[in-house]
PDB file of C-alpha atoms in Angstrom:
ATOM      1  CA  UNK I  24     132.277 207.127  -2.987  1.00 47.00           C
ATOM      2  CA  UNK I  25     135.772 205.706  -3.683  1.00 47.00           C
ATOM      3  CA  UNK I  26     134.377 202.155  -3.747  1.00 47.00           C
ATOM      4  CA  UNK I  27     131.842 203.139  -6.412  1.00 47.00           C
ATOM      5  CA  UNK I  28     134.503 204.556  -8.731  1.00 47.00           C
ATOM      6  CA  UNK I  29     136.055 201.165  -9.430  1.00 44.00           C
ATOM      7  CA  UNK I  30     133.072 199.503 -11.138  1.00 47.00           C
ATOM      8  CA  UNK I  31     132.464 202.678 -13.168  1.00 46.00           C
ATOM      9  CA  UNK I  32     136.033 202.595 -14.376  1.00 44.00           C
ATOM     10  CA  UNK I  33     135.729 198.877 -15.274  1.00 44.00           C
ATOM     11  CA  UNK I  34     132.516 199.504 -17.151  1.00 44.00           C
ATOM     12  CA  UNK I  35     134.202 202.248 -19.154  1.00 45.00           C
ATOM     13  CA  UNK I  36     137.074 199.914 -20.047  1.00 43.00           C
ATOM     14  CA  UNK I  37     134.684 197.174 -21.136  1.00 48.00           C
ATOM     15  CA  UNK I  38     132.871 199.535 -23.484  1.00 44.00           C
ATOM     16  CA  UNK I  39     136.162 200.715 -24.916  1.00 45.00           C
ATOM     17  CA  UNK I  40     137.285 197.140 -25.629  1.00 47.00           C
ATOM     18  CA  UNK I  41     133.920 196.307 -27.151  1.00 40.00           C
ATOM     19  CA  UNK I  42     134.152 199.351 -29.397  1.00 43.00           C
ATOM     20  CA  UNK I  43     137.655 198.397 -30.494  1.00 44.00           C
ATOM     21  CA  UNK I  44     136.576 194.816 -31.203  1.00 42.00           C
ATOM     22  CA  UNK I  45     133.603 195.980 -33.247  1.00 42.00           C
ATOM     23  CA  UNK I  46     135.747 198.436 -35.172  1.00 41.00           C
ATOM     24  CA  UNK I  47     138.422 195.806 -35.851  1.00 42.00           C
ATOM     25  CA  UNK I  48     135.851 193.286 -37.044  1.00 41.00           C
ATOM     26  CA  UNK I  49     134.191 195.715 -39.408  1.00 39.00           C
ATOM     27  CA  UNK I  50     137.530 196.849 -40.813  1.00 39.00           C
ATOM     28  CA  UNK I  51     138.564 193.273 -41.566  1.00 42.00           C
ATOM     29  CA  UNK I  52     135.864 193.088 -44.245  1.00 41.00           C
ATOM     30  CA  UNK I  53     134.982 195.555 -46.940  1.00 42.00           C
ATOM     31  CA  UNK I  54     133.249 195.692 -50.275  1.00 42.00           C
ATOM     32  CA  UNK I  55     135.374 195.331 -53.381  1.00 43.00           C
ATOM     33  CA  UNK I  56     134.765 197.106 -56.671  1.00 36.00           C
ATOM     34  CA  UNK I  57     132.028 194.741 -57.815  1.00 43.00           C
ATOM     35  CA  UNK I  58     130.234 194.310 -54.517  1.00 40.00           C
ATOM     36  CA  UNK I  59     131.864 191.130 -53.241  1.00 45.00           C
ATOM     37  CA  UNK I  60     132.650 190.921 -49.545  1.00 44.00           C
ATOM     38  CA  UNK I  61     136.314 190.351 -48.963  1.00 45.00           C
ATOM     39  CA  UNK I  62     138.812 190.577 -46.142  1.00 43.00           C
ATOM     40  CA  UNK I  63     140.789 193.801 -46.122  1.00 36.00           C
ATOM     41  CA  UNK I  64     144.603 193.824 -46.280  1.00 39.00           C
ATOM     42  CA  UNK I  65     144.657 194.499 -42.539  1.00 36.00           C
ATOM     43  CA  UNK I  66     142.470 191.489 -41.754  1.00 36.00           C
ATOM     44  CA  UNK I  67     143.650 188.219 -40.310  1.00 37.00           C
ATOM     45  CA  UNK I  68     142.745 185.984 -43.229  1.00 50.00           C
ATOM     46  CA  UNK I  69     144.910 187.528 -45.957  1.00 54.00           C
ATOM     47  CA  UNK I  70     142.799 186.096 -48.810  1.00 71.00           C
ATOM     48  CA  UNK I  71     140.560 188.524 -50.634  1.00 80.00           C
ATOM     49  CA  UNK I  72     137.503 187.648 -52.674  1.00 74.00           C
ATOM     50  CA  UNK I  73     136.239 189.021 -55.951  1.00 67.00           C
ATOM     51  CA  UNK I  74     137.550 189.714 -59.427  1.00 70.00           C
ATOM     52  CA  UNK I  75     139.700 192.737 -58.560  1.00 73.00           C
ATOM     53  CA  UNK I  76     141.507 190.947 -55.746  1.00 72.00           C
ATOM     54  CA  UNK I  77     142.221 187.790 -57.762  1.00 81.00           C
ATOM     55  CA  UNK I  78     142.682 188.889 -61.368  1.00 84.00           C
ATOM     56  CA  UNK I  79     145.572 186.518 -62.054  1.00 86.00           C
ATOM     57  CA  UNK I  80     143.941 183.409 -60.614  1.00 88.00           C
ATOM     58  CA  UNK I  81     140.588 184.190 -62.229  1.00 89.00           C
ATOM     59  CA  UNK I  82     142.330 184.607 -65.589  1.00 92.00           C
ATOM     60  CA  UNK I  83     143.999 181.197 -65.230  1.00 93.00           C
ATOM     61  CA  UNK I  84     140.661 179.575 -64.417  1.00 93.00           C
ATOM     62  CA  UNK I  85     139.011 181.304 -67.395  1.00 95.00           C
ATOM     63  CA  UNK I  86     141.773 179.986 -69.685  1.00 96.00           C
ATOM     64  CA  UNK I  87     141.194 176.506 -68.271  1.00 96.00           C
ATOM     65  CA  UNK I  88     137.447 176.802 -68.913  1.00 96.00           C
ATOM     66  CA  UNK I  89     138.150 177.726 -72.545  1.00 96.00           C
ATOM     67  CA  UNK I  90     140.560 174.800 -72.960  1.00 96.00           C
ATOM     68  CA  UNK I  91     137.983 172.432 -71.485  1.00 95.00           C
ATOM     69  CA  UNK I  92     135.431 173.482 -74.113  1.00 94.00           C
ATOM     70  CA  UNK I  93     138.012 173.334 -76.904  1.00 95.00           C
ATOM     71  CA  UNK I  94     139.135 169.841 -75.902  1.00 93.00           C
ATOM     72  CA  UNK I  95     135.553 168.604 -75.781  1.00 90.00           C
ATOM     73  CA  UNK I  96     134.844 169.783 -79.312  1.00 89.00           C
ATOM     74  CA  UNK I  97     138.098 168.335 -80.667  1.00 90.00           C
ATOM     75  CA  UNK I  98     136.934 164.910 -79.479  1.00 87.00           C
ATOM     76  CA  UNK I  99     133.217 164.834 -80.200  1.00 81.00           C
ATOM     77  CA  UNK I 100     132.969 166.617 -83.549  1.00 77.00           C
ATOM     78  CA  UNK I 101     135.557 164.507 -85.423  1.00 74.00           C
ATOM     79  CA  UNK I 102     133.958 161.347 -84.066  1.00 74.00           C
ATOM     80  CA  UNK I 103     130.563 162.428 -85.339  1.00 70.00           C
ATOM     81  CA  UNK I 104     131.900 163.447 -88.756  1.00 66.00           C
ATOM     82  CA  UNK I 105     133.939 160.303 -89.303  1.00 64.00           C
ATOM     83  CA  UNK I 106     131.504 157.764 -87.891  1.00 64.00           C
ATOM     84  CA  UNK I 107     130.029 155.288 -90.328  1.00 61.00           C
ATOM     85  CA  UNK I 108     126.402 155.404 -91.404  1.00 50.00           C
ATOM     86  CA  UNK I 109     125.061 153.111 -88.714  1.00 50.00           C
ATOM     87  CA  UNK I 110     123.153 155.012 -86.064  1.00 49.00           C
ATOM     88  CA  UNK I 111     124.881 153.493 -83.014  1.00 59.00           C
ATOM     89  CA  UNK I 112     128.337 154.586 -84.173  1.00 61.00           C
ATOM     90  CA  UNK I 113     127.117 158.198 -84.408  1.00 62.00           C
ATOM     91  CA  UNK I 114     125.378 158.337 -81.051  1.00 70.00           C
ATOM     92  CA  UNK I 115     126.829 155.764 -78.694  1.00 75.00           C
ATOM     93  CA  UNK I 116     129.714 158.068 -77.758  1.00 76.00           C
ATOM     94  CA  UNK I 117     127.146 160.194 -75.916  1.00 80.00           C
ATOM     95  CA  UNK I 118     126.277 157.211 -73.707  1.00 88.00           C
ATOM     96  CA  UNK I 119     129.853 156.456 -72.694  1.00 91.00           C
ATOM     97  CA  UNK I 120     130.718 160.109 -72.366  1.00 90.00           C
ATOM     98  CA  UNK I 121     127.600 160.970 -70.353  1.00 90.00           C
ATOM     99  CA  UNK I 122     127.912 158.133 -67.855  1.00 93.00           C
ATOM    100  CA  UNK I 123     131.626 158.787 -67.315  1.00 95.00           C
ATOM    101  CA  UNK I 124     131.014 162.516 -66.843  1.00 93.00           C
ATOM    102  CA  UNK I 125     128.200 161.964 -64.344  1.00 93.00           C
ATOM    103  CA  UNK I 126     130.299 159.629 -62.202  1.00 95.00           C
ATOM    104  CA  UNK I 127     133.394 161.840 -62.383  1.00 93.00           C
ATOM    105  CA  UNK I 128     131.333 164.883 -61.388  1.00 91.00           C
ATOM    106  CA  UNK I 129     130.481 163.093 -58.143  1.00 91.00           C
ATOM    107  CA  UNK I 130     134.077 161.985 -57.675  1.00 90.00           C
ATOM    108  CA  UNK I 131     135.393 165.487 -58.374  1.00 87.00           C
ATOM    109  CA  UNK I 132     133.132 167.029 -55.738  1.00 84.00           C
ATOM    110  CA  UNK I 133     134.266 164.509 -53.138  1.00 87.00           C
ATOM    111  CA  UNK I 134     137.935 165.044 -53.987  1.00 85.00           C
ATOM    112  CA  UNK I 135     137.541 168.826 -53.917  1.00 81.00           C
ATOM    113  CA  UNK I 136     136.164 168.767 -50.372  1.00 82.00           C
ATOM    114  CA  UNK I 137     138.238 165.947 -48.949  1.00 80.00           C
ATOM    115  CA  UNK I 138     141.559 166.311 -50.716  1.00 83.00           C
ATOM    116  CA  UNK I 139     142.453 169.334 -52.861  1.00 86.00           C
ATOM    117  CA  UNK I 140     140.898 171.311 -55.704  1.00 88.00           C
ATOM    118  CA  UNK I 141     144.180 171.599 -57.583  1.00 91.00           C
ATOM    119  CA  UNK I 142     145.180 167.956 -57.191  1.00 91.00           C
ATOM    120  CA  UNK I 143     141.786 166.764 -58.409  1.00 92.00           C
ATOM    121  CA  UNK I 144     142.001 169.132 -61.387  1.00 93.00           C
ATOM    122  CA  UNK I 145     145.504 167.905 -62.211  1.00 94.00           C
ATOM    123  CA  UNK I 146     144.220 164.333 -62.232  1.00 95.00           C
ATOM    124  CA  UNK I 147     141.503 165.396 -64.673  1.00 95.00           C
ATOM    125  CA  UNK I 148     143.955 167.092 -67.013  1.00 96.00           C
ATOM    126  CA  UNK I 149     146.340 164.160 -66.696  1.00 96.00           C
ATOM    127  CA  UNK I 150     143.552 161.870 -67.871  1.00 96.00           C
ATOM    128  CA  UNK I 151     142.904 164.345 -70.666  1.00 95.00           C
ATOM    129  CA  UNK I 152     146.426 163.900 -72.014  1.00 96.00           C
ATOM    130  CA  UNK I 153     145.624 160.204 -72.560  1.00 96.00           C
ATOM    131  CA  UNK I 154     142.701 160.926 -74.880  1.00 95.00           C
ATOM    132  CA  UNK I 155     144.755 161.912 -77.943  1.00 94.00           C
ATOM    133  CA  UNK I 156     146.909 158.743 -78.093  1.00 95.00           C
ATOM    134  CA  UNK I 157     143.869 156.535 -77.464  1.00 93.00           C
ATOM    135  CA  UNK I 158     141.942 158.297 -80.233  1.00 89.00           C
ATOM    136  CA  UNK I 159     144.887 157.955 -82.594  1.00 90.00           C
ATOM    137  CA  UNK I 160     145.021 154.234 -81.885  1.00 91.00           C
ATOM    138  CA  UNK I 161     141.288 153.920 -82.417  1.00 85.00           C
ATOM    139  CA  UNK I 162     141.375 155.665 -85.778  1.00 82.00           C
ATOM    140  CA  UNK I 163     144.424 153.677 -86.876  1.00 84.00           C
ATOM    141  CA  UNK I 164     142.820 150.345 -86.036  1.00 86.00           C
ATOM    142  CA  UNK I 165     139.278 151.484 -86.903  1.00 81.00           C
ATOM    143  CA  UNK I 166     138.187 150.061 -83.574  1.00 82.00           C
ATOM    144  CA  UNK I 167     134.923 151.318 -82.162  1.00 82.00           C
ATOM    145  CA  UNK I 168     135.788 149.755 -78.790  1.00 86.00           C
ATOM    146  CA  UNK I 169     138.912 151.915 -78.534  1.00 88.00           C
ATOM    147  CA  UNK I 170     136.888 154.980 -79.536  1.00 85.00           C
ATOM    148  CA  UNK I 171     134.525 154.175 -76.684  1.00 88.00           C
ATOM    149  CA  UNK I 172     137.481 154.160 -74.307  1.00 92.00           C
ATOM    150  CA  UNK I 173     138.383 157.618 -75.593  1.00 91.00           C
ATOM    151  CA  UNK I 174     134.800 158.728 -74.920  1.00 91.00           C
ATOM    152  CA  UNK I 175     135.034 157.428 -71.352  1.00 94.00           C
ATOM    153  CA  UNK I 176     138.312 159.275 -70.830  1.00 95.00           C
ATOM    154  CA  UNK I 177     136.765 162.431 -72.253  1.00 94.00           C
ATOM    155  CA  UNK I 178     133.777 162.229 -69.929  1.00 94.00           C
ATOM    156  CA  UNK I 179     136.044 161.607 -66.938  1.00 95.00           C
ATOM    157  CA  UNK I 180     138.262 164.539 -67.842  1.00 95.00           C
ATOM    158  CA  UNK I 181     135.280 166.828 -68.340  1.00 94.00           C
ATOM    159  CA  UNK I 182     133.688 165.865 -65.030  1.00 92.00           C
ATOM    160  CA  UNK I 183     136.858 166.455 -63.039  1.00 93.00           C
ATOM    161  CA  UNK I 184     138.144 169.563 -64.797  1.00 94.00           C
ATOM    162  CA  UNK I 185     134.946 171.482 -65.528  1.00 93.00           C
ATOM    163  CA  UNK I 186     133.294 170.728 -62.204  1.00 90.00           C
ATOM    164  CA  UNK I 187     136.440 171.751 -60.342  1.00 92.00           C
ATOM    165  CA  UNK I 188     136.813 174.857 -62.513  1.00 93.00           C
ATOM    166  CA  UNK I 189     133.407 176.091 -61.351  1.00 92.00           C
ATOM    167  CA  UNK I 190     134.251 175.331 -57.724  1.00 90.00           C
ATOM    168  CA  UNK I 191     137.589 177.161 -57.972  1.00 90.00           C
ATOM    169  CA  UNK I 192     135.945 180.248 -59.442  1.00 90.00           C
ATOM    170  CA  UNK I 193     133.339 180.163 -56.669  1.00 87.00           C
ATOM    171  CA  UNK I 194     136.142 180.076 -54.106  1.00 87.00           C
ATOM    172  CA  UNK I 195     137.827 183.085 -55.708  1.00 86.00           C
ATOM    173  CA  UNK I 196     134.682 185.164 -56.145  1.00 87.00           C
ATOM    174  CA  UNK I 197     133.446 184.450 -52.636  1.00 84.00           C
ATOM    175  CA  UNK I 198     129.949 183.830 -51.280  1.00 82.00           C
ATOM    176  CA  UNK I 199     128.394 186.769 -53.139  1.00 82.00           C
ATOM    177  CA  UNK I 200     129.827 185.801 -56.520  1.00 83.00           C
ATOM    178  CA  UNK I 201     128.979 182.119 -56.835  1.00 85.00           C
ATOM    179  CA  UNK I 202     126.334 182.650 -59.470  1.00 90.00           C
ATOM    180  CA  UNK I 203     128.681 184.749 -61.572  1.00 89.00           C
ATOM    181  CA  UNK I 204     131.443 182.151 -61.129  1.00 88.00           C
ATOM    182  CA  UNK I 205     129.249 179.346 -62.486  1.00 91.00           C
ATOM    183  CA  UNK I 206     127.961 181.508 -65.331  1.00 93.00           C
ATOM    184  CA  UNK I 207     131.465 182.628 -66.297  1.00 93.00           C
ATOM    185  CA  UNK I 208     132.864 179.089 -66.398  1.00 93.00           C
ATOM    186  CA  UNK I 209     130.008 177.728 -68.498  1.00 93.00           C
ATOM    187  CA  UNK I 210     129.910 180.732 -70.831  1.00 95.00           C
ATOM    188  CA  UNK I 211     133.645 180.640 -71.551  1.00 95.00           C
ATOM    189  CA  UNK I 212     133.696 176.855 -71.909  1.00 94.00           C
ATOM    190  CA  UNK I 213     130.822 176.646 -74.362  1.00 94.00           C
ATOM    191  CA  UNK I 214     132.018 179.717 -76.218  1.00 95.00           C
ATOM    192  CA  UNK I 215     135.388 178.006 -76.697  1.00 94.00           C
ATOM    193  CA  UNK I 216     133.638 174.850 -77.807  1.00 93.00           C
ATOM    194  CA  UNK I 217     131.506 176.749 -80.316  1.00 93.00           C
ATOM    195  CA  UNK I 218     134.477 178.586 -81.818  1.00 94.00           C
ATOM    196  CA  UNK I 219     136.383 175.307 -82.136  1.00 92.00           C
ATOM    197  CA  UNK I 220     133.614 173.558 -84.096  1.00 89.00           C
ATOM    198  CA  UNK I 221     134.361 175.090 -87.528  1.00 91.00           C
ATOM    199  CA  UNK I 222     138.094 174.710 -86.904  1.00 89.00           C
ATOM    200  CA  UNK I 223     137.738 171.026 -86.055  1.00 87.00           C
ATOM    201  CA  UNK I 224     135.477 170.468 -89.060  1.00 86.00           C
ATOM    202  CA  UNK I 225     138.027 172.169 -91.318  1.00 88.00           C
ATOM    203  CA  UNK I 226     140.843 170.025 -89.943  1.00 86.00           C
ATOM    204  CA  UNK I 227     138.867 166.857 -90.605  1.00 83.00           C
ATOM    205  CA  UNK I 228     137.842 167.973 -94.093  1.00 83.00           C
ATOM    206  CA  UNK I 229     141.402 168.943 -95.010  1.00 84.00           C
ATOM    207  CA  UNK I 230     143.072 165.782 -93.743  1.00 78.00           C
ATOM    208  CA  UNK I 231     140.231 163.396 -94.518  1.00 76.00           C
ATOM    209  CA  UNK I 232     140.635 161.897 -91.082  1.00 76.00           C
ATOM    210  CA  UNK I 233     141.118 162.998 -87.495  1.00 80.00           C
ATOM    211  CA  UNK I 234     144.900 163.172 -87.291  1.00 85.00           C
ATOM    212  CA  UNK I 235     145.103 166.992 -87.273  1.00 90.00           C
ATOM    213  CA  UNK I 236     142.297 167.361 -84.769  1.00 89.00           C
ATOM    214  CA  UNK I 237     143.971 164.744 -82.560  1.00 91.00           C
ATOM    215  CA  UNK I 238     147.195 166.743 -82.669  1.00 93.00           C
ATOM    216  CA  UNK I 239     145.273 169.886 -81.711  1.00 94.00           C
ATOM    217  CA  UNK I 240     143.638 167.939 -78.896  1.00 94.00           C
ATOM    218  CA  UNK I 241     147.039 166.822 -77.591  1.00 95.00           C
ATOM    219  CA  UNK I 242     148.216 170.456 -77.547  1.00 96.00           C
ATOM    220  CA  UNK I 243     145.096 171.714 -75.765  1.00 96.00           C
ATOM    221  CA  UNK I 244     145.205 169.068 -73.021  1.00 96.00           C
ATOM    222  CA  UNK I 245     148.935 169.522 -72.411  1.00 97.00           C
ATOM    223  CA  UNK I 246     148.416 173.283 -72.236  1.00 96.00           C
ATOM    224  CA  UNK I 247     145.566 172.754 -69.790  1.00 96.00           C
ATOM    225  CA  UNK I 248     147.781 170.587 -67.595  1.00 96.00           C
ATOM    226  CA  UNK I 249     150.442 173.307 -67.599  1.00 96.00           C
ATOM    227  CA  UNK I 250     148.018 176.126 -66.775  1.00 95.00           C
ATOM    228  CA  UNK I 251     146.469 174.038 -64.001  1.00 94.00           C
ATOM    229  CA  UNK I 252     149.918 173.415 -62.532  1.00 94.00           C
ATOM    230  CA  UNK I 253     150.555 177.173 -62.507  1.00 92.00           C
ATOM    231  CA  UNK I 254     147.298 177.963 -60.708  1.00 91.00           C
ATOM    232  CA  UNK I 255     146.901 178.081 -56.939  1.00 88.00           C
ATOM    233  CA  UNK I 256     144.860 175.656 -54.901  1.00 86.00           C
ATOM    234  CA  UNK I 257     141.765 177.704 -54.090  1.00 83.00           C
ATOM    235  CA  UNK I 258     141.053 175.650 -50.973  1.00 81.00           C
ATOM    236  CA  UNK I 259     142.886 178.462 -49.188  1.00 78.00           C
ATOM    237  CA  UNK I 260     139.950 180.775 -49.976  1.00 80.00           C
ATOM    238  CA  UNK I 261     137.316 178.477 -48.471  1.00 78.00           C
ATOM    239  CA  UNK I 262     137.587 179.498 -44.806  1.00 61.00           C
ATOM    240  CA  UNK I 263     137.455 183.136 -45.815  1.00 46.00           C
ATOM    241  CA  UNK I 264     134.324 182.422 -47.838  1.00 43.00           C
ATOM    242  CA  UNK I 265     132.558 181.086 -44.767  1.00 46.00           C
ATOM    243  CA  UNK I 266     133.848 183.997 -42.697  1.00 45.00           C
ATOM    244  CA  UNK I 267     132.596 186.511 -45.248  1.00 44.00           C
ATOM    245  CA  UNK I 268     129.222 184.790 -45.448  1.00 43.00           C
ATOM    246  CA  UNK I 269     128.911 184.996 -41.684  1.00 40.00           C
ATOM    247  CA  UNK I 270     129.618 188.719 -41.756  1.00 39.00           C
ATOM    248  CA  UNK I 271     127.054 189.481 -44.478  1.00 40.00           C
TER     249      UNK I 271
END
């Protein structure tokens, strides 16, 4: 009878450990206020997901999304209003802009996965700060070729910054908030672009050229660079995203 007591005791200990492990695992993840799975403060990861857990970082990304839309409108609308009557000069900026944005979208995704979200975004905003001086030179010299360079820079900036903005918000919101992250970035960006349209048109109409809109563009891109520098690299949230997805 004494020999049989040992395996019973071991079995009891195994069940106890299993219960503790299950309890610890379930306590490491909980639902936040808007239904996003996140690691609890007692968990090992230390990075929570969802709006409530990342209010500050989400706010910075939302501000960046707005500045992206504002910067886009401050480039494209003045070009369209001040272009001459020939059809190519009114539409060719879409070609240069579109091709540059498509290629930079691919580049931004590769950099985000292989390097760093924040570094790739900083490169995009750094390129954005070059747009205003190039546009000013183009308007001064009345050179369509220089305007096309500005369009290429704009497309590159948009591809790197906007694409990375969506990815960063997805990281922060976690696996159950990716749809909302994409919707939020696009909504804020286009809303900012729409609100900037009458302002940009007024600046062009008042000055008779693009100098005031170029100055506003310089301010918006520099502000975007600053806000991006203040934000955290959301790559730190990625492993927790996969862990949360595995638990759901």
